[in-house]
Every structure is written in C-alpha cells, then in structure tokens.
PDB file of C-alpha atoms in Angstrom:
ATOM      1  CA  MET R 419     -32.567 -50.202 -21.363  1.00 45.00           C
ATOM      2  CA  GLU R 420     -32.431 -53.881 -22.393  1.00 50.00           C
ATOM      3  CA  ASN R 421     -36.230 -54.106 -22.293  1.00 49.00           C
ATOM      4  CA  ASN R 422     -36.475 -51.173 -24.703  1.00 46.00           C
ATOM      5  CA  TYR R 423     -34.685 -53.070 -27.400  1.00 51.00           C
ATOM      6  CA  GLN R 424     -36.371 -56.449 -27.057  1.00 69.00           C
ATOM      7  CA  LEU R 425     -37.479 -57.074 -30.651  1.00 76.00           C
ATOM      8  CA  SER R 426     -40.301 -59.211 -29.423  1.00 81.00           C
ATOM      9  CA  ARG R 427     -41.893 -56.144 -27.869  1.00 83.00           C
ATOM     10  CA  ILE R 428     -41.464 -54.221 -31.142  1.00 82.00           C
ATOM     11  CA  HIS R 429     -42.884 -57.139 -33.077  1.00 81.00           C
ATOM     12  CA  ASN R 430     -45.955 -57.299 -30.804  1.00 84.00           C
ATOM     13  CA  TYR R 431     -46.392 -53.566 -30.982  1.00 83.00           C
ATOM     14  CA  ILE R 432     -46.325 -53.467 -34.796  1.00 83.00           C
ATOM     15  CA  HIS R 433     -48.721 -56.358 -35.137  1.00 81.00           C
ATOM     16  CA  GLY R 434     -51.129 -55.090 -32.445  1.00 84.00           C
ATOM     17  CA  LEU R 435     -50.468 -57.945 -30.005  1.00 85.00           C
ATOM     18  CA  MET R 436     -50.053 -55.618 -27.041  1.00 87.00           C
ATOM     19  CA  SER R 437     -52.629 -54.248 -24.714  1.00 90.00           C
ATOM     20  CA  LYS R 438     -53.365 -50.515 -24.814  1.00 87.00           C
ATOM     21  CA  GLU R 439     -51.359 -49.995 -21.621  1.00 91.00           C
ATOM     22  CA  GLU R 440     -48.360 -51.856 -23.048  1.00 89.00           C
ATOM     23  CA  MET R 441     -48.472 -49.972 -26.312  1.00 88.00           C
ATOM     24  CA  PHE R 442     -48.771 -46.596 -24.476  1.00 89.00           C
ATOM     25  CA  GLN R 443     -45.743 -47.511 -22.303  1.00 89.00           C
ATOM     26  CA  LEU R 444     -43.624 -48.438 -25.343  1.00 86.00           C
ATOM     27  CA  GLU R 445     -44.586 -45.268 -27.174  1.00 87.00           C
ATOM     28  CA  ARG R 446     -43.542 -43.141 -24.103  1.00 89.00           C
ATOM     29  CA  GLU R 447     -40.182 -44.962 -24.019  1.00 88.00           C
ATOM     30  CA  ALA R 448     -39.741 -44.329 -27.745  1.00 85.00           C
ATOM     31  CA  LEU R 449     -40.273 -40.579 -27.257  1.00 89.00           C
ATOM     32  CA  GLU R 450     -37.483 -40.495 -24.695  1.00 86.00           C
ATOM     33  CA  ASP R 451     -35.116 -42.880 -26.514  1.00 85.00           C
ATOM     34  CA  PRO R 452     -34.276 -42.148 -30.186  1.00 83.00           C
ATOM     35  CA  PHE R 453     -32.628 -45.572 -30.646  1.00 81.00           C
ATOM     36  CA  LEU R 454     -35.879 -47.309 -29.689  1.00 82.00           C
ATOM     37  CA  GLN R 455     -37.834 -45.106 -32.136  1.00 84.00           C
ATOM     38  CA  ASP R 456     -35.358 -45.970 -34.901  1.00 82.00           C
ATOM     39  CA  ALA R 457     -35.785 -49.670 -34.193  1.00 80.00           C
ATOM     40  CA  ILE R 458     -39.577 -49.371 -34.376  1.00 81.00           C
ATOM     41  CA  ASP R 459     -39.414 -47.422 -37.650  1.00 81.00           C
ATOM     42  CA  GLY R 460     -36.988 -49.850 -39.162  1.00 78.00           C
ATOM     43  CA  TYR R 461     -39.014 -52.858 -38.192  1.00 77.00           C
ATOM     44  CA  ARG R 462     -42.201 -51.236 -39.544  1.00 77.00           C
ATOM     45  CA  LEU R 463     -40.585 -50.753 -43.027  1.00 77.00           C
ATOM     46  CA  GLN R 464     -40.033 -54.503 -43.244  1.00 68.00           C
ATOM     47  CA  ASN R 465     -42.867 -56.792 -44.299  1.00 55.00           C
ATOM     48  CA  GLY R 466     -41.862 -59.299 -41.665  1.00 53.00           C
ATOM     49  CA  VAL R 467     -38.892 -61.152 -40.331  1.00 52.00           C
ATOM     50  CA  ASP R 468     -38.333 -64.758 -39.446  1.00 53.00           C
ATOM     51  CA  ALA R 469     -36.859 -65.943 -36.139  1.00 48.00           C
ATOM     52  CA  ARG R 470     -33.306 -66.032 -37.499  1.00 52.00           C
ATOM     53  CA  GLN R 471     -33.510 -62.447 -38.860  1.00 55.00           C
ATOM     54  CA  LEU R 472     -35.040 -61.372 -35.622  1.00 54.00           C
ATOM     55  CA  SER R 473     -32.096 -62.801 -33.646  1.00 58.00           C
ATOM     56  CA  LEU R 474     -29.535 -61.128 -35.907  1.00 61.00           C
ATOM     57  CA  LEU R 475     -31.277 -57.772 -35.648  1.00 60.00           C
ATOM     58  CA  GLN R 476     -31.369 -58.167 -31.888  1.00 63.00           C
ATOM     59  CA  GLN R 477     -27.635 -58.723 -31.837  1.00 67.00           C
ATOM     60  CA  ARG R 478     -26.925 -55.682 -34.016  1.00 70.00           C
ATOM     61  CA  LEU R 479     -29.019 -53.475 -31.781  1.00 68.00           C
ATOM     62  CA  ASN R 480     -27.339 -54.810 -28.655  1.00 69.00           C
ATOM     63  CA  ARG R 481     -23.896 -54.058 -30.138  1.00 74.00           C
ATOM     64  CA  ARG R 482     -24.999 -50.560 -31.184  1.00 71.00           C
ATOM     65  CA  VAL R 483     -26.147 -49.873 -27.661  1.00 66.00           C
ATOM     66  CA  GLU R 484     -22.948 -51.171 -26.088  1.00 74.00           C
ATOM     67  CA  ASP R 485     -20.828 -49.088 -28.443  1.00 75.00           C
ATOM     68  CA  THR R 486     -22.792 -45.979 -27.672  1.00 74.00           C
ATOM     69  CA  VAL R 487     -22.458 -46.458 -23.932  1.00 68.00           C
ATOM     70  CA  ALA R 488     -18.698 -47.110 -24.255  1.00 71.00           C
ATOM     71  CA  THR R 489     -18.302 -43.958 -26.325  1.00 74.00           C
ATOM     72  CA  ARG R 490     -20.117 -41.860 -23.781  1.00 71.00           C
ATOM     73  CA  HIS R 491     -18.009 -43.233 -20.960  1.00 68.00           C
ATOM     74  CA  ALA R 492     -14.758 -42.591 -22.829  1.00 69.00           C
ATOM     75  CA  GLN R 493     -15.790 -38.993 -23.565  1.00 68.00           C
ATOM     76  CA  TYR R 494     -16.760 -38.460 -19.963  1.00 68.00           C
ATOM     77  CA  PHE R 495     -13.490 -39.711 -18.541  1.00 67.00           C
ATOM     78  CA  THR R 496     -11.485 -37.786 -21.116  1.00 76.00           C
ATOM     79  CA  TRP R 497     -13.084 -34.471 -20.190  1.00 74.00           C
ATOM     80  CA  GLN R 498     -12.729 -35.354 -16.511  1.00 76.00           C
ATOM     81  CA  ARG R 499      -8.969 -35.838 -16.888  1.00 78.00           C
ATOM     82  CA  LEU R 500      -8.651 -32.576 -18.815  1.00 81.00           C
ATOM     83  CA  ALA R 501     -10.548 -30.693 -16.091  1.00 84.00           C
ATOM     84  CA  ILE R 502      -8.361 -32.161 -13.351  1.00 89.00           C
ATOM     85  CA  GLY R 503      -5.210 -31.279 -15.312  1.00 82.00           C
ATOM     86  CA  ALA R 504      -6.320 -27.739 -15.939  1.00 87.00           C
ATOM     87  CA  THR R 505      -7.179 -27.213 -12.274  1.00 91.00           C
ATOM     88  CA  ALA R 506      -3.781 -28.544 -11.206  1.00 89.00           C
ATOM     89  CA  GLY R 507      -2.069 -26.235 -13.681  1.00 87.00           C
ATOM     90  CA  VAL R 508      -3.885 -23.142 -12.383  1.00 90.00           C
ATOM     91  CA  LEU R 509      -3.013 -24.000  -8.778  1.00 90.00           C
ATOM     92  CA  PHE R 510       0.662 -24.504  -9.655  1.00 90.00           C
ATOM     93  CA  VAL R 511       0.883 -21.156 -11.428  1.00 90.00           C
ATOM     94  CA  THR R 512      -0.897 -19.415  -8.510  1.00 91.00           C
ATOM     95  CA  LEU R 513       1.603 -20.969  -6.050  1.00 87.00           C
ATOM     96  CA  LEU R 514       4.574 -19.809  -8.095  1.00 88.00           C
ATOM     97  CA  ALA R 515       3.122 -16.267  -8.308  1.00 89.00           C
ATOM     98  CA  LEU R 516       2.679 -16.128  -4.459  1.00 87.00           C
ATOM     99  CA  LEU R 517       6.214 -17.334  -3.835  1.00 87.00           C
ATOM    100  CA  TYR R 518       7.560 -14.806  -6.332  1.00 85.00           C
ATOM    101  CA  PHE R 519       5.838 -11.773  -4.771  1.00 83.00           C
ATOM    102  CA  LYS R 520       6.623 -12.967  -1.243  1.00 79.00           C
ATOM    103  CA  HIS R 521      10.368 -13.295  -2.069  1.00 77.00           C
ATOM    104  CA  PHE R 522      10.749  -9.894  -3.676  1.00 72.00           C
ATOM    105  CA  SER R 523       8.534  -8.105  -1.126  1.00 66.00           C
ATOM    106  CA  GLY R 524      10.671  -9.496   1.713  1.00 55.00           C
ATOM    107  CA  LYS R 525      13.857  -8.425  -0.116  1.00 53.00           C
ATOM    108  CA  ALA R 526      12.565  -4.891  -0.514  1.00 50.00           C
ATOM    109  CA  GLU R 527      11.648  -4.703   3.137  1.00 48.00           C
ATOM    110  CA  ARG R 528      15.107  -5.843   4.228  1.00 48.00           C
ATOM    111  CA  THR R 529      16.723  -3.246   1.965  1.00 42.00           C
ATOM    112  CA  THR R 530      14.658  -0.515   3.524  1.00 39.00           C
ATOM    113  CA  ASP R 531      15.676  -1.643   7.052  1.00 42.00           C
ATOM    114  CA  VAL R 532      19.332  -1.417   6.165  1.00 39.00           C
ATOM    115  CA  GLU R 533      18.945   2.123   4.806  1.00 41.00           C
ATOM    116  CA  LEU R 534      17.147   3.289   7.974  1.00 41.00           C
ATOM    117  CA  SER R 535      19.712   1.747  10.270  1.00 42.00           C
ATOM    118  CA  GLU R 536      22.414   4.035   8.937  1.00 43.00           C
ATOM    119  CA  PRO R 537      21.535   7.551  10.301  1.00 50.00           C
ATOM    120  CA  GLU R 538      23.800  10.544   9.664  1.00 56.00           C
ATOM    121  CA  ASN R 539      25.888  12.188  12.442  1.00 68.00           C
ATOM    122  CA  ARG R 540      26.163   9.193  14.694  1.00 73.00           C
ATOM    123  CA  VAL R 541      28.522   8.325  17.522  1.00 74.00           C
ATOM    124  CA  SER R 542      29.969   4.880  16.983  1.00 72.00           C
ATOM    125  CA  VAL R 543      31.363   2.871  19.920  1.00 71.00           C
ATOM    126  CA  GLN R 544      33.542  -0.177  19.335  1.00 78.00           C
ATOM    127  CA  PRO R 545      34.621  -2.477  22.195  1.00 81.00           C
ATOM    128  CA  LEU R 546      38.232  -3.609  21.747  1.00 75.00           C
ATOM    129  CA  LEU R 547      38.796  -7.270  22.516  1.00 69.00           C
ATOM    130  CA  ASP R 548      42.277  -6.844  23.901  1.00 76.00           C
ATOM    131  CA  GLY R 549      41.179  -4.305  26.464  1.00 73.00           C
ATOM    132  CA  GLY R 550      39.254  -6.434  28.964  1.00 82.00           C
ATOM    133  CA  ASP R 551      35.946  -8.018  29.724  1.00 87.00           C
ATOM    134  CA  ALA R 552      33.806  -5.052  30.783  1.00 87.00           C
ATOM    135  CA  THR R 553      30.262  -4.741  29.398  1.00 88.00           C
ATOM    136  CA  PRO R 554      27.171  -2.652  30.367  1.00 89.00           C
ATOM    137  CA  ARG R 555      25.343  -4.382  33.177  1.00 87.00           C
ATOM    138  CA  GLU R 556      21.946  -3.791  31.640  1.00 88.00           C
ATOM    139  CA  GLY R 557      23.059  -4.704  28.148  1.00 84.00           C
ATOM    140  CA  TRP R 558      24.280  -2.851  25.128  1.00 81.00           C
ATOM    141  CA  LYS R 559      20.800  -1.875  24.064  1.00 84.00           C
ATOM    142  CA  ILE R 560      20.230   0.198  27.216  1.00 85.00           C
ATOM    143  CA  PHE R 561      23.620   1.781  26.851  1.00 81.00           C
ATOM    144  CA  GLU R 562      22.824   2.628  23.269  1.00 80.00           C
ATOM    145  CA  GLN R 563      19.630   4.347  24.345  1.00 83.00           C
ATOM    146  CA  TYR R 564      21.550   6.339  26.953  1.00 85.00           C
ATOM    147  CA  LEU R 565      24.013   7.571  24.323  1.00 77.00           C
ATOM    148  CA  ASN R 566      21.221   8.536  21.943  1.00 76.00           C
ATOM    149  CA  GLN R 567      19.741  10.723  24.639  1.00 84.00           C
ATOM    150  CA  LYS R 568      22.793  12.145  26.461  1.00 84.00           C
ATOM    151  CA  SER R 569      25.774  12.339  24.112  1.00 80.00           C
ATOM    152  CA  VAL R 570      26.910  15.863  23.141  1.00 80.00           C
ATOM    153  CA  ALA R 571      29.635  15.434  20.588  1.00 67.00           C
ATOM    154  CA  PRO R 572      32.124  18.291  19.952  1.00 71.00           C
ATOM    155  CA  ALA R 573      31.475  20.193  16.739  1.00 71.00           C
ATOM    156  CA  GLY R 574      34.865  19.222  15.310  1.00 72.00           C
ATOM    157  CA  GLY R 575      34.294  15.499  15.829  1.00 74.00           C
ATOM    158  CA  GLY R 576      37.154  13.041  16.194  1.00 80.00           C
ATOM    159  CA  GLU R 577      37.923   9.629  17.688  1.00 86.00           C
ATOM    160  CA  ILE R 578      39.338   8.547  20.967  1.00 87.00           C
ATOM    161  CA  ILE R 579      40.450   5.244  22.586  1.00 90.00           C
ATOM    162  CA  VAL R 580      40.028   4.951  26.301  1.00 89.00           C
ATOM    163  CA  ASN R 581      40.986   2.426  28.939  1.00 92.00           C
ATOM    164  CA  PHE R 582      39.190   2.144  32.261  1.00 91.00           C
ATOM    165  CA  THR R 583      38.559  -0.130  35.224  1.00 93.00           C
ATOM    166  CA  ILE R 584      35.250  -0.998  36.998  1.00 92.00           C
ATOM    167  CA  ASP R 585      34.894  -0.283  40.681  1.00 93.00           C
ATOM    168  CA  LYS R 586      32.747  -2.202  43.122  1.00 90.00           C
ATOM    169  CA  ASN R 587      29.768  -0.039  42.340  1.00 91.00           C
ATOM    170  CA  GLY R 588      29.938  -0.743  38.600  1.00 91.00           C
ATOM    171  CA  VAL R 589      31.228   2.698  37.712  1.00 93.00           C
ATOM    172  CA  PRO R 590      34.096   3.184  35.190  1.00 93.00           C
ATOM    173  CA  THR R 591      37.124   4.711  36.960  1.00 92.00           C
ATOM    174  CA  ASN R 592      40.750   5.438  36.153  1.00 91.00           C
ATOM    175  CA  ILE R 593      39.728   6.512  32.669  1.00 91.00           C
ATOM    176  CA  SER R 594      42.686   7.247  30.469  1.00 91.00           C
ATOM    177  CA  ALA R 595      43.094   8.085  26.803  1.00 91.00           C
ATOM    178  CA  GLU R 596      45.617   6.671  24.355  1.00 89.00           C
ATOM    179  CA  GLY R 597      47.570   9.184  22.363  1.00 87.00           C
ATOM    180  CA  GLN R 598      46.813  12.881  22.634  1.00 87.00           C
ATOM    181  CA  PRO R 599      43.115  13.352  21.753  1.00 84.00           C
ATOM    182  CA  ASP R 600      41.282  16.666  21.900  1.00 84.00           C
ATOM    183  CA  GLN R 601      40.498  17.589  25.513  1.00 87.00           C
ATOM    184  CA  SER R 602      36.809  18.128  24.690  1.00 85.00           C
ATOM    185  CA  LEU R 603      36.576  14.612  23.319  1.00 84.00           C
ATOM    186  CA  PHE R 604      38.148  13.180  26.481  1.00 88.00           C
ATOM    187  CA  ASN R 605      35.915  15.176  28.785  1.00 89.00           C
ATOM    188  CA  GLU R 606      32.772  14.075  26.918  1.00 85.00           C
ATOM    189  CA  THR R 607      33.874  10.461  27.056  1.00 85.00           C
ATOM    190  CA  VAL R 608      34.534  10.592  30.838  1.00 90.00           C
ATOM    191  CA  ARG R 609      31.162  12.233  31.398  1.00 90.00           C
ATOM    192  CA  LEU R 610      29.285   9.613  29.357  1.00 88.00           C
ATOM    193  CA  LEU R 611      30.998   6.693  31.022  1.00 89.00           C
ATOM    194  CA  GLN R 612      30.768   7.874  34.651  1.00 88.00           C
ATOM    195  CA  ASN R 613      27.144   9.067  34.406  1.00 91.00           C
ATOM    196  CA  GLY R 614      25.770   6.253  32.316  1.00 88.00           C
ATOM    197  CA  PRO R 615      24.503   2.758  33.053  1.00 90.00           C
ATOM    198  CA  LYS R 616      26.453   0.516  35.445  1.00 90.00           C
ATOM    199  CA  TRP R 617      29.065  -1.912  34.142  1.00 93.00           C
ATOM    200  CA  GLN R 618      30.222  -5.366  34.985  1.00 91.00           C
ATOM    201  CA  GLY R 619      33.628  -6.942  34.645  1.00 89.00           C
ATOM    202  CA  THR R 620      37.020  -5.630  35.726  1.00 91.00           C
ATOM    203  CA  LYS R 621      38.355  -3.467  32.924  1.00 89.00           C
ATOM    204  CA  GLY R 622      37.512  -2.289  29.449  1.00 88.00           C
ATOM    205  CA  ARG R 623      38.865  -0.640  26.354  1.00 88.00           C
ATOM    206  CA  LEU R 624      36.658   1.320  23.889  1.00 81.00           C
ATOM    207  CA  LYS R 625      37.073   3.193  20.693  1.00 84.00           C
ATOM    208  CA  ILE R 626      34.558   6.074  20.295  1.00 80.00           C
ATOM    209  CA  VAL R 627      34.187   8.128  17.114  1.00 76.00           C
ATOM    210  CA  PHE R 628      32.412  11.472  17.274  1.00 75.00           C
ATOM    211  CA  PRO R 629      31.219  12.742  13.839  1.00 75.00           C
ATOM    212  CA  VAL R 630      31.948  16.150  12.443  1.00 74.00           C
ATOM    213  CA  LYS R 631      28.793  18.330  12.465  1.00 69.00           C
ATOM    214  CA  ALA R 632      27.876  21.813  11.316  1.00 59.00           C
ATOM    215  CA  GLY R 633      26.516  23.079  14.625  1.00 52.00           C
ATOM    216  CA  ASN R 634      26.266  22.257  18.299  1.00 49.00           C
ATOM    217  CA  ASN R 635      23.113  20.156  18.299  1.00 48.00           C
ATOM    218  CA  PRO R 636      22.837  18.322  21.660  1.00 49.00           C
ATOM    219  CA  ALA R 637      20.591  15.625  20.282  1.00 47.00           C
ATOM    220  CA  GLN R 638      23.020  13.211  18.647  1.00 46.00           C
ATOM    221  CA  ALA R 639      22.141   9.804  17.260  1.00 43.00           C
ATOM    222  CA  ALA R 640      24.398   7.179  18.751  1.00 49.00           C
ATOM    223  CA  VAL R 641      24.864   3.698  17.263  1.00 50.00           C
ATOM    224  CA  ILE R 642      26.657   0.893  19.111  1.00 52.00           C
ATOM    225  CA  LYS R 643      27.824  -2.237  17.390  1.00 53.00           C
ATOM    226  CA  PRO R 644      26.443  -5.165  19.357  1.00 54.00           C
ATOM    227  CA  PRO R 645      29.073  -7.052  21.370  1.00 54.00           C
ATOM    228  CA  HIS R 646      28.421 -10.329  19.520  1.00 51.00           C
ATOM    229  CA  CYS R 647      29.904  -8.631  16.458  1.00 49.00           C
ATOM    230  CA  PHE R 648      33.258  -8.569  18.275  1.00 51.00           C
ATOM    231  CA  GLY R 649      33.049 -11.897  20.022  1.00 52.00           C
ATOM    232  CA  ILE R 650      31.853 -10.452  23.356  1.00 52.00           C
ATOM    233  CA  GLU R 651      28.889 -12.274  24.871  1.00 50.00           C
ATOM    234  CA  LYS R 652      26.325 -10.553  27.087  1.00 49.00           C
ATOM    235  CA  LYS R 653      26.640 -11.660  30.704  1.00 48.00           C
TER     236      LYS R 653
END
C-alpha cells in the first residue's frame, strides 16, 4: 500500500512521465483503492507543487492511511470481543437450563418410586433387635419374594410377635407367640417360617402385621423392611 501513495508516482502520472504500462498499473490500483484515486484527483486540481509541499502532502497521506488502518483494527477486535461474549452467554444459559431440567426430572422420578413402593394390603415384617441374630440365609430379598408369593393373610388381619430358634438344618423351630394372638395368625406365621427359605443364626424374634382385607385373596403383597434399617447386617 505504501507504493500506492508515493506522490512521486502520482506526479509522474499527471505529467505523463510514466510508460504506458506504469500508467495502466496505477490506474488499476486507483480503481481498487479510493484513497489513491482521491490523491490523484487532488493532485490534478493543483497547478503544481514544490518539493516541500510534496513532502507535507506525503506525510498527511501517510497519517490518513495509518489512522484508517488503526480504526479498522479497533472495529474488528471490538466486534470479535462482542461475539465471544455473546457465545459465552448463550452457553452459560444453556448449561443452567440443562441443570434445571435434570434436577426437577430426577426429583419427579424419585417421588414416583416412593409412591409405587407403598402397595395396599401388604404384610409387613419387622426383625426385633433384642430377639437374636437370625436372618434368612439367602438374604431378605429372597425371603420377601417368598412372602409375596406364598403368604395367605387372614381376612381379619392383625399383628403377631413370635420367637423361634434355628435348628442345624436352618429351619425355624420352637416357634412361640407373645401374648394371645388369633390362632389363624399364629398358624399362618408358623407355616410361612417352616416352609420358607433357610435361616442362619441361633434364634430370632419377628413382628408380623397382617392387613385387614375385604375378601380372602391368596395373592398378598408382602413388604419386608431391609435388615440394615434395624442395624442387622446381612451375613
């Protein structure tokens, strides 16, 4: 660009001191550069300039070019910063939206799980800590599945607390009830314990609650509180 604004070239062009090729080249450059064309037109309007005037004009043109380049650079970097800031803002808002929906979606799912884990007409079994160390050999989950399939609670419902010992085969024996529960409750409890999964330990004490129901439906939902809720660890 410095060659475009050499006033000596403009001077030679105006006074016909260039070859045809040089004049053609300068004219092509003037078509592409409005500042060069302005310089040629301004020089042509003057009748002539001396060396001192030529130097001053050269300096003014150089300053004009430098100011124009600096302005363009400032505008470019300003828009670049604005674009980066806008992009960062959009990404931040998007991240907040994703976290918001993830949080509330997870909360809704957990609420649904709690509602589904509370079926109606269930048999609840609670191990009592002061009764011994007996636990189902295959775990409380298997014992829970067994109760879901096999328990036949009396229509009147009720609760019973039983004590028992574990024989060498892992079967509850010497089953006794505390207080005076309904005989049907006691018989059902004995049947479930003696025909269910094997046990480990020496003795146990359980509280079983049978719900009140409208009819004799043999398919009862049984829910067992996991042993870790009562401080009993699975062996």
